[in-house]
Structures are given as structure tokens and as C-alpha cells.
Amino acid sequence: MRQKWNWFCVASQCIATYVGDHTMAGNAQFEATPQPRFMVDHMLIKLGKYLRVLGYDAEWGAAHTVRTHELITRSNAEGRIFLTRNRRLAAQYPAPLRVMSLRETDPARQLEAVVEQFGLDRTERLFTKCIRCNVFLHPVPDKATIRERVHPNVYARFEQFHTCPSCGTVFWKGTHVANTRRKLGITD
């Protein structure tokens, strides 16, 4: 029998309760997995991008093309944790096997709650994934190969670049990195 868990969050404390053919007395606190994978619904795409900034696997469907029940079905099939703000989820859709429901509306505070709940490391894989494609970036061994793909000032100011093997986007650690770190409360 597959175990099913429902998540209930009050402030930043999230509790998982078992749901199935029989009941289990009490609540069980979720045990953090080394590399949790996430599926975010349409209300939490910014949170999903922040999870990718931290280097975690976060997926979502394109707005208005993938319906919530399809995201839940995919989340269950792939063993992902479904993140949502939808309070009526159980009444409207098939039950996610693992779900965390967030109350916060601010994406940075949502990220804080997810990081705390699952014991995520904020810095180990920081800025290692493409926020568009959810794949790990590759270092550029010879910056001359991307010269035509970045602004001349960027090329002159930075020595290290990374590219996404999927979409080809070029990344570097400019002021946007410091701004994102500050927004997410990540110190050096």
C-alpha cells in the first residue's frame, strides 16, 4: 500500500499527516531527504525560480497550458513534493502524495519556509542551475567562445562564465547575484 501524506502549515511549522485506508494516531514530522525534488503550482512559480537559484530541482507547467491536476499527477509519478498555496486542493483535485501548503504570499518568505521545513542548504549549489531550464550550468573553459554573446562591458569585467546546455543562456556573477543573495537573506 502506498503511503499518502497531507501537509498542514501554521506559520512556518509544517506537519505531515497520513491519509489512507486506515488512520495513524498522531502526526509525523517530515524527515528531510538529501535531494528533495519539487513541483510548484501556478501560484508559486517565483518560489520555484528561487529554489532553482539555490540549485534544487523545481518544476512547473507553463501557465494556462498545464492544469493543476496534471501537475499533481506528474508530481506523484516523479516522487516530487508538491508546493501550493491552494487551501481547497483536496476538494478539487487528486491528492498529491507529498504536499506542502504555504500561507505566505511573499516568495522570499515562502522560500524561507521551504528551506526550514526540508533542511535545504542555501549555499552549496547556489547559482548552479538555469532558472529557465532546471538543468545544471556548465563552466565556460575559454571565455573567447562567448564573446559575441555578452555585452562588451560584461566581457571585459568578468573572467568566469557559465552556460546552460539546454537553452544556451550565458551566466556570470554580476550585481544581480549580490541583489538576489540579499533578497533571499544569503550572506557570504
Short mmCIF file of C-alpha atoms in Angstrom, two decimals, residues 37-154:
data_model
loop_
_atom_site.label_atom_id
_atom_site.label_comp_id
_atom_site.label_asym_id
_atom_site.label_seq_id
_atom_site.Cartn_x
_atom_site.Cartn_y
_atom_site.Cartn_z
CA ARG A 37 12.59 17.49 -5.83
CA PHE A 38 9.71 19.92 -6.08
CA MET A 39 6.69 20.64 -8.26
CA VAL A 40 5.17 24.09 -7.80
CA ASP A 41 1.70 25.09 -8.87
CA HIS A 42 0.93 28.23 -10.87
CA MET A 43 0.69 30.36 -7.71
CA LEU A 44 4.31 29.64 -6.74
CA ILE A 45 6.40 29.93 -9.90
CA LYS A 46 8.59 32.67 -8.35
CA LEU A 47 9.28 30.31 -5.43
CA GLY A 48 10.21 27.64 -7.98
CA LYS A 49 12.71 30.02 -9.56
CA TYR A 50 14.22 30.76 -6.15
CA LEU A 51 14.56 27.01 -5.49
CA ARG A 52 16.44 26.74 -8.79
CA VAL A 53 18.66 29.66 -7.73
CA LEU A 54 19.59 27.52 -4.70
CA GLY A 55 20.35 24.63 -7.06
CA TYR A 56 17.29 22.47 -6.33
CA ASP A 57 15.15 20.61 -8.84
CA ALA A 58 11.89 22.56 -9.19
CA GLU A 59 9.38 22.08 -12.00
CA TRP A 60 6.12 23.71 -13.02
CA GLY A 61 3.92 23.82 -16.06
CA ALA A 62 3.53 26.77 -18.36
CA ALA A 63 0.67 28.95 -17.15
CA HIS A 64 -2.65 28.22 -18.88
CA THR A 65 -1.27 25.13 -20.66
CA VAL A 66 -0.80 22.63 -17.83
CA ARG A 67 -3.64 22.17 -15.39
CA THR A 68 -3.16 21.66 -11.66
CA HIS A 69 -4.35 18.05 -11.69
CA GLU A 70 -1.74 17.30 -14.39
CA LEU A 71 0.97 18.85 -12.19
CA ILE A 72 -0.18 16.72 -9.24
CA THR A 73 -0.21 13.55 -11.37
CA ARG A 74 3.30 14.30 -12.64
CA SER A 75 4.49 15.20 -9.13
CA ASN A 76 3.23 11.86 -7.80
CA ALA A 77 4.75 9.89 -10.69
CA GLU A 78 8.16 11.58 -10.28
CA GLY A 79 8.24 11.45 -6.47
CA ARG A 80 8.21 15.24 -6.15
CA ILE A 81 6.94 17.36 -3.27
CA PHE A 82 4.00 19.44 -4.47
CA LEU A 83 4.14 23.07 -3.26
CA THR A 84 0.95 25.12 -3.32
CA ARG A 85 -0.99 27.96 -1.71
CA ASN A 86 -4.32 26.37 -2.65
CA ARG A 87 -6.27 25.67 0.55
CA ARG A 88 -9.02 23.72 -1.26
CA LEU A 89 -6.66 21.38 -3.07
CA ALA A 90 -8.06 18.15 -1.61
CA ALA A 91 -11.62 19.05 -2.56
CA GLN A 92 -10.74 19.95 -6.15
CA TYR A 93 -8.00 17.61 -7.34
CA PRO A 94 -6.49 14.16 -6.85
CA ALA A 95 -4.41 14.09 -3.68
CA PRO A 96 -0.69 14.74 -4.02
CA LEU A 97 1.34 12.04 -2.27
CA ARG A 98 3.57 14.69 -0.69
CA VAL A 99 2.43 18.29 -0.45
CA MET A 100 3.35 21.43 1.45
CA SER A 101 0.78 24.16 1.60
CA LEU A 102 2.16 27.65 2.18
CA ARG A 103 0.37 30.63 3.67
CA GLU A 104 2.99 33.25 2.84
CA THR A 105 2.42 35.45 -0.21
CA ASP A 106 5.99 36.78 -0.43
CA PRO A 107 8.19 34.40 -2.49
CA ALA A 108 11.31 35.07 -0.37
CA ARG A 109 9.40 34.15 2.80
CA GLN A 110 7.92 31.11 1.05
CA LEU A 111 11.46 30.02 0.23
CA GLU A 112 12.46 30.52 3.86
CA ALA A 113 9.63 28.20 4.99
CA VAL A 114 10.56 25.51 2.43
CA VAL A 115 14.27 25.73 3.30
CA GLU A 116 13.47 25.39 7.00
CA GLN A 117 11.00 22.53 6.54
CA PHE A 118 13.20 20.38 4.33
CA GLY A 119 16.58 21.36 5.77
CA LEU A 120 17.82 22.70 2.43
CA ASP A 121 21.34 24.06 2.09
CA ARG A 122 21.18 27.66 0.83
CA THR A 123 24.76 27.95 -0.42
CA GLU A 124 26.19 24.59 -1.53
CA ARG A 125 24.72 24.75 -5.06
CA LEU A 126 23.86 28.44 -5.22
CA PHE A 127 23.60 29.71 -8.84
CA THR A 128 24.43 26.32 -10.37
CA LYS A 129 21.16 25.79 -12.27
CA CYS A 130 19.46 27.57 -15.15
CA ILE A 131 16.33 29.17 -13.75
CA ARG A 132 14.62 28.72 -17.14
CA CYS A 133 15.51 25.08 -17.88
CA ASN A 134 16.18 23.47 -14.46
CA VAL A 135 19.49 21.95 -15.64
CA PHE A 136 22.95 22.38 -14.16
CA LEU A 137 25.15 25.02 -15.79
CA HIS A 138 28.45 24.23 -17.48
CA PRO A 139 31.57 26.35 -16.93
CA VAL A 140 32.96 28.10 -20.00
CA PRO A 141 36.62 26.99 -20.24
CA ASP A 142 37.57 29.70 -22.75
CA LYS A 143 35.67 32.96 -22.40
CA ALA A 144 36.54 33.89 -26.01
CA THR A 145 33.89 31.34 -27.08
CA ILE A 146 31.08 33.52 -25.66
CA ARG A 147 32.50 36.95 -26.60
CA GLU A 148 29.76 37.66 -29.15
CA ARG A 149 27.00 36.53 -26.79
CA VAL A 150 27.52 39.07 -23.99
CA HIS A 151 27.78 42.85 -23.82
CA PRO A 152 31.37 44.11 -24.33
CA ASN A 153 31.42 45.65 -20.83
CA VAL A 154 30.40 42.34 -19.27
#
